[in-house]
PDB file of C-alpha atoms and ligand atoms in Angstrom:
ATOM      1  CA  UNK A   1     -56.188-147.145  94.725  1.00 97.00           C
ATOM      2  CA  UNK A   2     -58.432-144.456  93.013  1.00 98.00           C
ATOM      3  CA  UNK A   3     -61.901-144.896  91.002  1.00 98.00           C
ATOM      4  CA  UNK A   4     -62.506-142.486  88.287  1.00 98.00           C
ATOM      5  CA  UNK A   5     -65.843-141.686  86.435  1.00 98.00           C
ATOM      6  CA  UNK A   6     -65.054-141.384  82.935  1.00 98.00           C
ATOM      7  CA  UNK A   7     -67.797-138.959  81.881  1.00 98.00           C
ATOM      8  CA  UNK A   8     -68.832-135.365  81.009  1.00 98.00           C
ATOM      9  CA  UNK A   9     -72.079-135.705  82.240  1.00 98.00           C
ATOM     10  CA  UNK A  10     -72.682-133.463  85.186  1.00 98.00           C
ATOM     11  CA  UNK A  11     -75.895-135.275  86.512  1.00 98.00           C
ATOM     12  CA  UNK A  12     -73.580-138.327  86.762  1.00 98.00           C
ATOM     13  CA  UNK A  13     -70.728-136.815  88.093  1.00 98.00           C
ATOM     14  CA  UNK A  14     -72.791-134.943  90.886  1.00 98.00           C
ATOM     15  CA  UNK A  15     -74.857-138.376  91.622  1.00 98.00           C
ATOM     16  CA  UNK A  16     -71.823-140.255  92.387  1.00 98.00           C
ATOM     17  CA  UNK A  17     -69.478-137.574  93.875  1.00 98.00           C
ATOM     18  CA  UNK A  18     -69.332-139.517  97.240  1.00 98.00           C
ATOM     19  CA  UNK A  19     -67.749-142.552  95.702  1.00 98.00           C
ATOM     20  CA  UNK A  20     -65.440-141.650  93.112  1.00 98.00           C
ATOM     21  CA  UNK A  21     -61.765-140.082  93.512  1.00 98.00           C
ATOM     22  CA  UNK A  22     -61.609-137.706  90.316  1.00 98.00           C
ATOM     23  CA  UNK A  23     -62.900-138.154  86.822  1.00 98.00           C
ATOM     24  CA  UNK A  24     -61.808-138.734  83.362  1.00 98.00           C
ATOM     25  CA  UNK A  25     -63.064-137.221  80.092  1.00 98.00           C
ATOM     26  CA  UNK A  26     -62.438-137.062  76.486  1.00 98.00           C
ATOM     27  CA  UNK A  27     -63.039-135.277  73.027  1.00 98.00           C
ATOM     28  CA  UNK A  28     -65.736-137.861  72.452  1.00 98.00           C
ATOM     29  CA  UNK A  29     -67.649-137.339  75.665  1.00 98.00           C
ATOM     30  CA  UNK A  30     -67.040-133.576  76.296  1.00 98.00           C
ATOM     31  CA  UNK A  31     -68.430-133.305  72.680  1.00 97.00           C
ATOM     32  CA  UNK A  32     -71.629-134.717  73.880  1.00 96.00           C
ATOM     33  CA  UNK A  33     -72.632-131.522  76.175  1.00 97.00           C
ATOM     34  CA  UNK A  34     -73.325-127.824  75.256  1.00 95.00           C
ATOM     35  CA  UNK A  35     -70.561-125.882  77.052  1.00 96.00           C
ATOM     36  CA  UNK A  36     -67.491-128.201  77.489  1.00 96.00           C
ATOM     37  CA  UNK A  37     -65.168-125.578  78.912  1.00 93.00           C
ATOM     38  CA  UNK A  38     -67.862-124.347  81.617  1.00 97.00           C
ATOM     39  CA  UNK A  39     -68.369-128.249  81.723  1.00 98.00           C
ATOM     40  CA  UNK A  40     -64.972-128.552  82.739  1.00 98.00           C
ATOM     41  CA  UNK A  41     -65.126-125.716  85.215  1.00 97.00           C
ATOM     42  CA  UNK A  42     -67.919-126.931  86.949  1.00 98.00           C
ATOM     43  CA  UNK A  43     -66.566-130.543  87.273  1.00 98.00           C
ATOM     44  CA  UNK A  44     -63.906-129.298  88.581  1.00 98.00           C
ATOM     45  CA  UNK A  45     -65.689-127.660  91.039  1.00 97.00           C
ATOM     46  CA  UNK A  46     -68.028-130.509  92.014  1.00 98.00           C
ATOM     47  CA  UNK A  47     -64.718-133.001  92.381  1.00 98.00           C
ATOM     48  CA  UNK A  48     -61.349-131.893  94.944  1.00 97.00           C
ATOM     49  CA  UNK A  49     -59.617-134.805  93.231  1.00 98.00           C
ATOM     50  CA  UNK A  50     -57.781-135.508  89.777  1.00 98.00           C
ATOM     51  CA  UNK A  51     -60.077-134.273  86.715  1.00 98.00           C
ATOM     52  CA  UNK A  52     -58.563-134.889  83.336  1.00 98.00           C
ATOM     53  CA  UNK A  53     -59.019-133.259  80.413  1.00 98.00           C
ATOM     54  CA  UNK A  54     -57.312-134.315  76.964  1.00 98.00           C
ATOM     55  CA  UNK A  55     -55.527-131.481  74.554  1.00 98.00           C
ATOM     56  CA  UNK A  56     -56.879-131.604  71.058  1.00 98.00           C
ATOM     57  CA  UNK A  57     -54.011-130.650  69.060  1.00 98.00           C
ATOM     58  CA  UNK A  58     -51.609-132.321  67.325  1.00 98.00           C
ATOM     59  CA  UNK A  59     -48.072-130.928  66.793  1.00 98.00           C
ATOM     60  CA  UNK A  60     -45.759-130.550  69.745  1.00 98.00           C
ATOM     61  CA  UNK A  61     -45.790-126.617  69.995  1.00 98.00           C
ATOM     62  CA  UNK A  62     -49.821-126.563  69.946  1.00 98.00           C
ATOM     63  CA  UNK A  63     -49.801-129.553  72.303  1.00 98.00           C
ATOM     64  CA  UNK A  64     -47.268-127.323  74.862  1.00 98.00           C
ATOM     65  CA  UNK A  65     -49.535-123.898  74.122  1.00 98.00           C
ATOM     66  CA  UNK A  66     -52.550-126.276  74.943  1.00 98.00           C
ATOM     67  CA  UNK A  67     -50.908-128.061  77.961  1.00 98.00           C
ATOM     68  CA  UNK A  68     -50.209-124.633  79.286  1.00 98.00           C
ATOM     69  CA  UNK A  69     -53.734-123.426  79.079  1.00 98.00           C
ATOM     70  CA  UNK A  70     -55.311-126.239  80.721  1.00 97.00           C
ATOM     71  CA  UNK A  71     -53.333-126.798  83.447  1.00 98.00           C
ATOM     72  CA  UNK A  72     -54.717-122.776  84.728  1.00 97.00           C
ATOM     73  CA  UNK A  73     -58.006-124.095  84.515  1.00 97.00           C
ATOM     74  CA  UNK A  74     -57.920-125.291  88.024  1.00 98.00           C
ATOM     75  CA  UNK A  75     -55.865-126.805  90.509  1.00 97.00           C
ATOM     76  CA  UNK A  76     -57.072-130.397  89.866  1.00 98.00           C
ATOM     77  CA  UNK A  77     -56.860-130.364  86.824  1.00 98.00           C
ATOM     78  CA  UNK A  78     -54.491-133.434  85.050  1.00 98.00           C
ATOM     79  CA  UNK A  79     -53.597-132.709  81.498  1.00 98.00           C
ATOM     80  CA  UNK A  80     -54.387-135.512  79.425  1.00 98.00           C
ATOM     81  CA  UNK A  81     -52.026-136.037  76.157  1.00 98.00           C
ATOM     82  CA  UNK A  82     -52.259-138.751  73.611  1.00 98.00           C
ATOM     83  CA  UNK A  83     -49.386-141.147  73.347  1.00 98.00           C
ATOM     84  CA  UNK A  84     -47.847-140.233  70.262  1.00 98.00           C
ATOM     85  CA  UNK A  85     -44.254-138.974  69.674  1.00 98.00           C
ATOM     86  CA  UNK A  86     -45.005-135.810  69.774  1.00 98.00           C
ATOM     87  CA  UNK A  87     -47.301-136.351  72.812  1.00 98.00           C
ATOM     88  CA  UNK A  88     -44.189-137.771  74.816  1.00 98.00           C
ATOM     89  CA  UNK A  89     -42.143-134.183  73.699  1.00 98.00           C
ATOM     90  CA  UNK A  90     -44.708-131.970  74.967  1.00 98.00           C
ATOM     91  CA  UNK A  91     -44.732-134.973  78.322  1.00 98.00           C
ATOM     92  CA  UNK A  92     -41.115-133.567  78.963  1.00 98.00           C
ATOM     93  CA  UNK A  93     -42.343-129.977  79.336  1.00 98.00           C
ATOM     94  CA  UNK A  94     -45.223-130.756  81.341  1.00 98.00           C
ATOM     95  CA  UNK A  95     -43.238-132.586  84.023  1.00 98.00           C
ATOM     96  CA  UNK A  96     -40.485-129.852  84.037  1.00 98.00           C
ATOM     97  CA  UNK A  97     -42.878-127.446  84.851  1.00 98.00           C
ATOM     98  CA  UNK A  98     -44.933-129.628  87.584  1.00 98.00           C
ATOM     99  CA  UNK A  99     -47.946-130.303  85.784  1.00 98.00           C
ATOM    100  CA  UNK A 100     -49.630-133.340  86.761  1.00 98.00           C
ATOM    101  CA  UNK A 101     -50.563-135.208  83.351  1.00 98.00           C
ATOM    102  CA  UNK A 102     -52.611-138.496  81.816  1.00 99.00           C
ATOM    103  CA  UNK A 103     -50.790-140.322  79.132  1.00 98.00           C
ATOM    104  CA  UNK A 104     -54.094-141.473  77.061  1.00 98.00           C
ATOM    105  CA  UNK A 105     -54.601-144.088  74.265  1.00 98.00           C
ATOM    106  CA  UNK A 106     -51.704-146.531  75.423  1.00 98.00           C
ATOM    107  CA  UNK A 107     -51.835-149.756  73.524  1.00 98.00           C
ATOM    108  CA  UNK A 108     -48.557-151.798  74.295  1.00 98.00           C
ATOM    109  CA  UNK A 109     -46.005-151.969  77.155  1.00 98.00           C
ATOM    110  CA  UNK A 110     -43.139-149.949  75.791  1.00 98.00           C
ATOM    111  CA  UNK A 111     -45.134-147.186  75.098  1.00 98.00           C
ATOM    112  CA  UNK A 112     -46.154-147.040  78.736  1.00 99.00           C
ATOM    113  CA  UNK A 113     -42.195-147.231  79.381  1.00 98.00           C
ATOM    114  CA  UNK A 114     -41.825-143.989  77.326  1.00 98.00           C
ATOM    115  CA  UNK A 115     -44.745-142.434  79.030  1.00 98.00           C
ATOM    116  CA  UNK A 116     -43.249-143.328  82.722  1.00 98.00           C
ATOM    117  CA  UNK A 117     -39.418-142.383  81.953  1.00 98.00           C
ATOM    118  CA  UNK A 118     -40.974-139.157  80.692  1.00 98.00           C
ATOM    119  CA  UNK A 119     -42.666-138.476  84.629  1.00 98.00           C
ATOM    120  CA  UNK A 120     -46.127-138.898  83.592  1.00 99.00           C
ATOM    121  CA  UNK A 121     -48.424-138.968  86.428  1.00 98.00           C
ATOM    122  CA  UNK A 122     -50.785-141.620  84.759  1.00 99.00           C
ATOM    123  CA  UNK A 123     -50.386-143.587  81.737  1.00 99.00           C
ATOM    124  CA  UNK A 124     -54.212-145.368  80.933  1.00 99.00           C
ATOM    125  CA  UNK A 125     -53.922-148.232  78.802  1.00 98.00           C
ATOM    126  CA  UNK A 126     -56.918-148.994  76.673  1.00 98.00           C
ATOM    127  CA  UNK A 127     -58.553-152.894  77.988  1.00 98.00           C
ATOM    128  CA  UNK A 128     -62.053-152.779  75.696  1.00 98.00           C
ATOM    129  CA  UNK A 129     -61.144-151.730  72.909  1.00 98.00           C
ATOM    130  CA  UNK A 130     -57.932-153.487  72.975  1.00 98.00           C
ATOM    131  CA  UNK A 131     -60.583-156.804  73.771  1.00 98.00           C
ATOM    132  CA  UNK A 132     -62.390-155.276  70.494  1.00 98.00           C
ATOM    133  CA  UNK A 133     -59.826-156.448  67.887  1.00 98.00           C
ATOM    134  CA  UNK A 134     -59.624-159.678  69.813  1.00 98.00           C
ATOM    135  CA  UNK A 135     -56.656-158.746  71.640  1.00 98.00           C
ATOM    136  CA  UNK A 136     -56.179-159.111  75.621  1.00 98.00           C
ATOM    137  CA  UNK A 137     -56.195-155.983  77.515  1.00 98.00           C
ATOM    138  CA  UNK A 138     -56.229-157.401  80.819  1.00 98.00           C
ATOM    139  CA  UNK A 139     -52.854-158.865  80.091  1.00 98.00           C
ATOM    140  CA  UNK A 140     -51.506-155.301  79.095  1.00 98.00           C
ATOM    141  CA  UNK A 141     -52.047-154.038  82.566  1.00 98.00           C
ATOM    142  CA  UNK A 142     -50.675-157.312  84.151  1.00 98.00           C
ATOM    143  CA  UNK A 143     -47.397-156.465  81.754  1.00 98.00           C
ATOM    144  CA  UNK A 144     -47.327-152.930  82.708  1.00 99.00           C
ATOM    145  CA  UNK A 145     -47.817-153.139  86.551  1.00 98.00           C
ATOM    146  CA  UNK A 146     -45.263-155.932  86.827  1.00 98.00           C
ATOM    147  CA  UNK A 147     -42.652-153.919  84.216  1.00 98.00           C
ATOM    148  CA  UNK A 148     -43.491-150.302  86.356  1.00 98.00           C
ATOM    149  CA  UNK A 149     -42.639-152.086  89.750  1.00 98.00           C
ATOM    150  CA  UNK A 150     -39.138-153.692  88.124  1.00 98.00           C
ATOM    151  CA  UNK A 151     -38.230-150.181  87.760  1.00 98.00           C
ATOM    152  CA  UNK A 152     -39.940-148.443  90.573  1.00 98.00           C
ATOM    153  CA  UNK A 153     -41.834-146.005  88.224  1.00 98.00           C
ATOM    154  CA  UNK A 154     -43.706-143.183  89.768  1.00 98.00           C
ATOM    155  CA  UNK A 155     -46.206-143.258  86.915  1.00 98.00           C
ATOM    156  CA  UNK A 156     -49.658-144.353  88.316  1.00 98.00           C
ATOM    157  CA  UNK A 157     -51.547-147.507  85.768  1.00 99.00           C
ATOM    158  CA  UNK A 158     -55.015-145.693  85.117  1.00 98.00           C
ATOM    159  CA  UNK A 159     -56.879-148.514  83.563  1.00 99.00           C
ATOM    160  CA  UNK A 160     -59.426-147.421  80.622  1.00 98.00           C
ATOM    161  CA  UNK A 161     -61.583-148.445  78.371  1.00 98.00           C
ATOM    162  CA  UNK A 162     -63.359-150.839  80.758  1.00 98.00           C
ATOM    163  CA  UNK A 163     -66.409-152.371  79.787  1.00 98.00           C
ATOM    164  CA  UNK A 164     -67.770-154.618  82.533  1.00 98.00           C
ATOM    165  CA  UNK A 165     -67.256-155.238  86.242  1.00 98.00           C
ATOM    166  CA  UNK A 166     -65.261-157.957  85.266  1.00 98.00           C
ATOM    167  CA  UNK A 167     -62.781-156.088  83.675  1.00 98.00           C
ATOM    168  CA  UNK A 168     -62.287-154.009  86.993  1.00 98.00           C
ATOM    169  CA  UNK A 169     -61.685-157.005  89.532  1.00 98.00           C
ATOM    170  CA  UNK A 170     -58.729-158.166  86.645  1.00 98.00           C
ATOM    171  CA  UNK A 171     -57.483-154.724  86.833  1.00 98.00           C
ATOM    172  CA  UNK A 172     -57.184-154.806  90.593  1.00 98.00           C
ATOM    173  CA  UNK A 173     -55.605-158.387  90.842  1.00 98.00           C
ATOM    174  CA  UNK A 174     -52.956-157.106  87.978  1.00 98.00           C
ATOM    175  CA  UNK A 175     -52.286-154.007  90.509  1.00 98.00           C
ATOM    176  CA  UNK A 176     -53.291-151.195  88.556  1.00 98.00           C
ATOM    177  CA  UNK A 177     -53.251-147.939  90.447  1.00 98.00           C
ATOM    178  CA  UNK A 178     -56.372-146.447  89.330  1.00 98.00           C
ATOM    179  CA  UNK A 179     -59.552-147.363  87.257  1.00 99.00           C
ATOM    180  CA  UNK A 180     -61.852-145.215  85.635  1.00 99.00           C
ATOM    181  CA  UNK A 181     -65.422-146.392  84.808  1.00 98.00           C
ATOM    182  CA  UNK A 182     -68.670-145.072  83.124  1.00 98.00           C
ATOM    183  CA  UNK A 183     -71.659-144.599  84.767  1.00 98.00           C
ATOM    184  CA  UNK A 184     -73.462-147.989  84.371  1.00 98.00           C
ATOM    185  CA  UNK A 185     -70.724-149.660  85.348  1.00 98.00           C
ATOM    186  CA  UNK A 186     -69.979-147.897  88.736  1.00 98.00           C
ATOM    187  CA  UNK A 187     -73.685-148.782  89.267  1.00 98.00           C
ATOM    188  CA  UNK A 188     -73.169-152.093  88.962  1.00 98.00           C
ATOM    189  CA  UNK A 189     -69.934-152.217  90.931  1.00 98.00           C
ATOM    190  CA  UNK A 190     -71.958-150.560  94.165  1.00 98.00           C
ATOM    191  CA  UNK A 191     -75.273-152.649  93.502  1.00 97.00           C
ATOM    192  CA  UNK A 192     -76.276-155.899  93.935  1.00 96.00           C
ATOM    193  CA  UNK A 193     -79.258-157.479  94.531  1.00 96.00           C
ATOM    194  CA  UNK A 194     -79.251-159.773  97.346  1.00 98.00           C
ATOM    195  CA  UNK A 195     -77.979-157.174  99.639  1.00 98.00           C
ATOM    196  CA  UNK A 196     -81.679-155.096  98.989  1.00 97.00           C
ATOM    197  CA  UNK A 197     -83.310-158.315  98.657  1.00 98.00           C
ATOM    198  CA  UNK A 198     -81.611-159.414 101.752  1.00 98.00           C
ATOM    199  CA  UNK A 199     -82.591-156.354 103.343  1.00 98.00           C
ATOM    200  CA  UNK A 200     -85.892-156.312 102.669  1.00 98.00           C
ATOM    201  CA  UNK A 201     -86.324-159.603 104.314  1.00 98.00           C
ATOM    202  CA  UNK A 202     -84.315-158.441 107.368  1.00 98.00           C
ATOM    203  CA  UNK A 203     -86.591-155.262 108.235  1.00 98.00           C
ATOM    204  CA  UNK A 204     -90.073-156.977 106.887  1.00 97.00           C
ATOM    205  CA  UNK A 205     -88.862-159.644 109.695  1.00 97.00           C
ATOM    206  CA  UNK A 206     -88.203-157.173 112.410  1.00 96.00           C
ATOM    207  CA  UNK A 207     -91.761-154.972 111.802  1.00 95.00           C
ATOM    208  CA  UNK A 208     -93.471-158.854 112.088  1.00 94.00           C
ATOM    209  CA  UNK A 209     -91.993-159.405 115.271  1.00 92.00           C
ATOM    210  CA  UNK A 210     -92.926-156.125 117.019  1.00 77.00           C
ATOM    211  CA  UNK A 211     -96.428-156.236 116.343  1.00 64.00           C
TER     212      UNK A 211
HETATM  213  C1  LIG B   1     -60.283-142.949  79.375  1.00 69.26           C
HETATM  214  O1  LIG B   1     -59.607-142.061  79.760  1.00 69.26           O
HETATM  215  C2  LIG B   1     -61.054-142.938  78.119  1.00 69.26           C
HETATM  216  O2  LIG B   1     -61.726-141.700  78.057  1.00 69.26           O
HETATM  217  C3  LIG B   1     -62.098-144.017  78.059  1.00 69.26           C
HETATM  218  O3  LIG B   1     -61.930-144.952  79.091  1.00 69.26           O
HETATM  219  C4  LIG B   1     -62.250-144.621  76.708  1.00 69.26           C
HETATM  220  O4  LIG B   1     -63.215-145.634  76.781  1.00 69.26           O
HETATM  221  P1  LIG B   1     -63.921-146.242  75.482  1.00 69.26           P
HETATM  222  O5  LIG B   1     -62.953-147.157  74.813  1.00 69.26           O
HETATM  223  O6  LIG B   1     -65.104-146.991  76.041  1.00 69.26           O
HETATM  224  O7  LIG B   1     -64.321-145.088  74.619  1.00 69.26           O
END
């Protein structure tokens, strides 16, 4: 299984390069730095693995032009595209031509079933803000794990939207494929405080006994 950092942050990225298997971004958080396309370059130069980065048009011809420009960026790059109708068009085109893609903003099961006929290489259903509107996104990713493996779908579950360490253990046990995280809560998965505490007592112990 793969962890993602979902940020555009370089400090972030480059602080927890050793434990993370590609990263995510978004309009929203590649709005938040100066240069997002040398942003992009440089992330994808800091990470071998899976980088995503989402189009920002709309129609399915801009969507294509926009799929085709991104995916030269680099290598690693995944193409991220919103799950609209048009989205799953400009899907087809992608996958004909080999480029690996993100199916982004999925809300319900069958539009994860569109996004997986269509060869997507990750579909990443929304948990938070799905839990927002008082809704369960932990079960979507139990739905869509168990309905991908009925079929033997390809398509990787890239769960999103995850707002505490909690949310990440229920996307394992459901079987999602990847996760991606932001930065305080990757800190929190590696951390916790009886291993330094426990530490602390281990090596204060040892320096008592050799003196
Ligand atoms: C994932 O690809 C999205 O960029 C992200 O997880 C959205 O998270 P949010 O709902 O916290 O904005």
């Amino acid at each position: 299984m793969e962890f993602f950092l979902d940020s555009s942050s370089l400090e972030e990225i480059s602080e927890f390069s050793e434990f993370i298997d590609g990263v995510t971004t978004n309009p929203t958080l590649l709005s938040k730095v100066d240069k997002p396309y040398k942003t992009i370059e440089k992330i994808t130069e800091i990470i071998s693995g899976p980088v995503s980065l989402e189009v920002i048009s709309t129609t399915k011809d801009e969507i294509i032009n926009e799929i085709d420009n991104i995916s030269r960026i680099a290598k690693n790059i995944v193409v991220k595209i919103p799950l609209t109708t048009n989205g799953l068009i400009a899907l087809k085109y992608a996958t004909s031509k080999g480029i690996k893609t993100n199916l982004t903003l999925c809300f319900s099961e069958t539009q994860a079933v569109f996004a997986a006929k269509f060869g997507a290489t990750y579909v990443s259903p929304f948990i938070g803000r799905l839990d927002d509107l008082g809704l369960d996104g932990i079960n979507l990713i139990y739905n869509i794990c168990e309905i991908f493996n009925n079929y033997n779908f390809n398509t990787k579950v890239l769960s999103a939207s995850v707002r505490s360490t909690a949310h990440v253990v229920a996307a394992m046990k459901a079987g999602s494929d990847a996760i991606t995280v932001p930065a305080k809560i990757l800190k929190q998965m590696l951390y916790h405080p009886l291993t330094n505490i426990g530490l602390d007592t281990f090596l204060k112990d040892w320096n008592k006994s050799k003196k």
